[in-house]
């Protein structure tokens, strides 16, 4: 081969290799539908997913984050929007999907796989990665009630619009049947669209009405627990005990604080939920492995241990 021809051939091969290197191995569009992006649990799941993307070099995965502001109807609209754009996969986190069946059917019709995080198992979704909400409440609720002493009076905060908090509240209600000496002074269903503000206003009212009669506050997750704690302190109630569920760093630090009225939470592995979702998308969407070979069950439960003043230091950031 003449030198010039050989040179042109080599240059052409180098150019082609350069172009190939510049093209992403697998560009993937994902729509992430948040139930309420303001919730710390959703932020932690997102952080775990984003850390997994970085660790695995998924710079070619493009993720659009859609906030539903705590509305089931907005969640459905966001799923429908994602389906109409023909994304490669949909992630839904912490959502009430009872209003989303039509939108999910539309995504399934377009062969878009749907992965959910703590949103319950519904027709059309591949898998829900979560923790066992019945088990978490069955662990923390008796602990809470056993710490209150004789004939205690409590505030029972619930939130029925999310499957997880609904199950926690229902389990607490069942546990209460075995504690006939416990009096529920008031019960309130939290408005999820403004959960911290709603809990704060509600607890301020209860503290004004009941004062030191309140011996404990059961909250379905950590942020309302903190709002309740703030209201108790502001109202001069320094003895009522408070529990939450989620195990956010601030809640664990509060449990560990000497003299704090917050006595327990449950440590949920939110970051692991995000990373696990990324792994399933890689296996099923990118590598085309059959979902049945990858996902062990329709709902996958991760461990969530009880955090109390006795062991909270084990859960503080290192």
Short mmCIF file of C-alpha atoms in Angstrom, two decimals, residues 10-124:
data_model
loop_
_atom_site.label_atom_id
_atom_site.label_comp_id
_atom_site.label_asym_id
_atom_site.label_seq_id
_atom_site.Cartn_x
_atom_site.Cartn_y
_atom_site.Cartn_z
CA UNK A 10 -4.77 5.26 9.66
CA UNK A 11 -6.11 8.81 10.02
CA UNK A 12 -9.59 7.60 9.05
CA UNK A 13 -9.47 4.82 11.64
CA UNK A 14 -8.34 7.25 14.36
CA UNK A 15 -11.13 9.68 13.44
CA UNK A 16 -13.73 6.92 13.52
CA UNK A 17 -12.48 5.74 16.91
CA UNK A 18 -12.65 9.30 18.22
CA UNK A 19 -16.25 9.67 17.06
CA UNK A 20 -17.21 6.34 18.63
CA UNK A 21 -15.58 7.34 21.92
CA UNK A 22 -17.53 10.59 21.94
CA UNK A 23 -20.91 8.85 21.53
CA UNK A 24 -22.47 7.69 24.84
CA UNK A 25 -22.64 3.92 25.24
CA UNK A 26 -26.35 4.03 26.06
CA UNK A 27 -28.20 7.32 26.28
CA UNK A 28 -31.30 6.87 28.42
CA UNK A 29 -34.11 9.31 29.24
CA UNK A 30 -35.78 8.76 32.60
CA UNK A 31 -38.71 10.59 34.18
CA UNK A 32 -38.73 10.69 37.99
CA UNK A 33 -42.16 11.51 39.37
CA UNK A 34 -41.92 12.79 42.95
CA UNK A 35 -45.01 12.69 45.10
CA UNK A 36 -43.64 15.63 47.09
CA UNK A 37 -40.08 16.73 46.35
CA UNK A 38 -40.05 18.75 49.58
CA UNK A 39 -40.07 15.55 51.64
CA UNK A 40 -36.63 14.67 52.98
CA UNK A 41 -37.25 10.97 52.34
CA UNK A 42 -37.66 11.64 48.62
CA UNK A 43 -34.55 13.82 48.58
CA UNK A 44 -32.55 11.02 50.20
CA UNK A 45 -33.78 8.44 47.67
CA UNK A 46 -32.84 10.84 44.87
CA UNK A 47 -29.40 11.41 46.44
CA UNK A 48 -28.79 7.66 46.60
CA UNK A 49 -29.77 7.27 42.96
CA UNK A 50 -27.57 10.19 41.88
CA UNK A 51 -24.61 8.82 43.85
CA UNK A 52 -25.09 5.48 42.08
CA UNK A 53 -25.16 7.25 38.69
CA UNK A 54 -21.87 8.96 39.49
CA UNK A 55 -20.20 5.83 40.85
CA UNK A 56 -21.18 3.80 37.79
CA UNK A 57 -20.36 6.49 35.22
CA UNK A 58 -23.90 6.96 33.90
CA UNK A 59 -23.27 10.47 32.56
CA UNK A 60 -25.41 9.61 29.53
CA UNK A 61 -28.56 9.00 31.60
CA UNK A 62 -30.78 12.07 31.44
CA UNK A 63 -33.24 12.35 34.33
CA UNK A 64 -36.18 14.78 34.42
CA UNK A 65 -37.53 15.34 37.94
CA UNK A 66 -41.27 16.11 38.15
CA UNK A 67 -42.73 17.33 41.45
CA UNK A 68 -46.37 16.52 42.23
CA UNK A 69 -46.56 18.67 45.36
CA UNK A 70 -48.28 15.95 47.40
CA UNK A 71 -51.22 15.70 44.98
CA UNK A 72 -52.39 12.32 43.70
CA UNK A 73 -53.98 13.99 40.68
CA UNK A 74 -50.74 15.81 39.84
CA UNK A 75 -48.85 12.54 40.19
CA UNK A 76 -51.14 10.98 37.59
CA UNK A 77 -50.67 13.98 35.27
CA UNK A 78 -46.88 13.76 35.60
CA UNK A 79 -46.90 10.03 34.79
CA UNK A 80 -49.07 10.70 31.75
CA UNK A 81 -46.71 13.48 30.66
CA UNK A 82 -43.72 11.14 30.97
CA UNK A 83 -45.51 8.45 28.96
CA UNK A 84 -46.42 10.91 26.21
CA UNK A 85 -42.75 11.89 25.88
CA UNK A 86 -41.77 8.25 25.38
CA UNK A 87 -39.07 8.06 28.04
CA UNK A 88 -37.04 4.91 28.53
CA UNK A 89 -38.15 4.37 32.12
CA UNK A 90 -40.29 5.99 34.82
CA UNK A 91 -39.44 6.15 38.53
CA UNK A 92 -42.19 7.08 41.01
CA UNK A 93 -41.37 7.84 44.63
CA UNK A 94 -43.55 7.92 47.75
CA UNK A 95 -46.77 8.35 45.77
CA UNK A 96 -50.42 7.53 46.27
CA UNK A 97 -51.13 5.78 42.95
CA UNK A 98 -54.85 5.21 43.37
CA UNK A 99 -55.58 8.04 40.92
CA UNK A 100 -52.90 6.98 38.45
CA UNK A 101 -54.21 3.72 36.98
CA UNK A 102 -55.08 5.25 33.57
CA UNK A 103 -51.70 7.00 33.30
CA UNK A 104 -49.87 3.81 34.26
CA UNK A 105 -51.84 1.84 31.65
CA UNK A 106 -50.77 4.39 29.03
CA UNK A 107 -47.11 3.93 29.96
CA UNK A 108 -47.47 0.14 29.89
CA UNK A 109 -49.09 0.35 26.45
CA UNK A 110 -45.97 2.17 25.25
CA UNK A 111 -43.77 -0.52 26.87
CA UNK A 112 -42.23 1.95 29.33
CA UNK A 113 -41.12 0.11 32.49
CA UNK A 114 -42.20 1.71 35.76
CA UNK A 115 -40.14 1.35 38.95
CA UNK A 116 -41.60 2.62 42.20
CA UNK A 117 -40.10 3.53 45.56
CA UNK A 118 -42.31 3.19 48.64
CA UNK A 119 -45.47 3.66 46.57
CA UNK A 120 -47.15 0.29 46.98
CA UNK A 121 -47.64 -2.47 44.44
CA UNK A 122 -50.15 -1.63 41.69
CA UNK A 123 -50.97 -3.16 38.31
CA UNK A 124 -48.54 -2.08 35.60
#
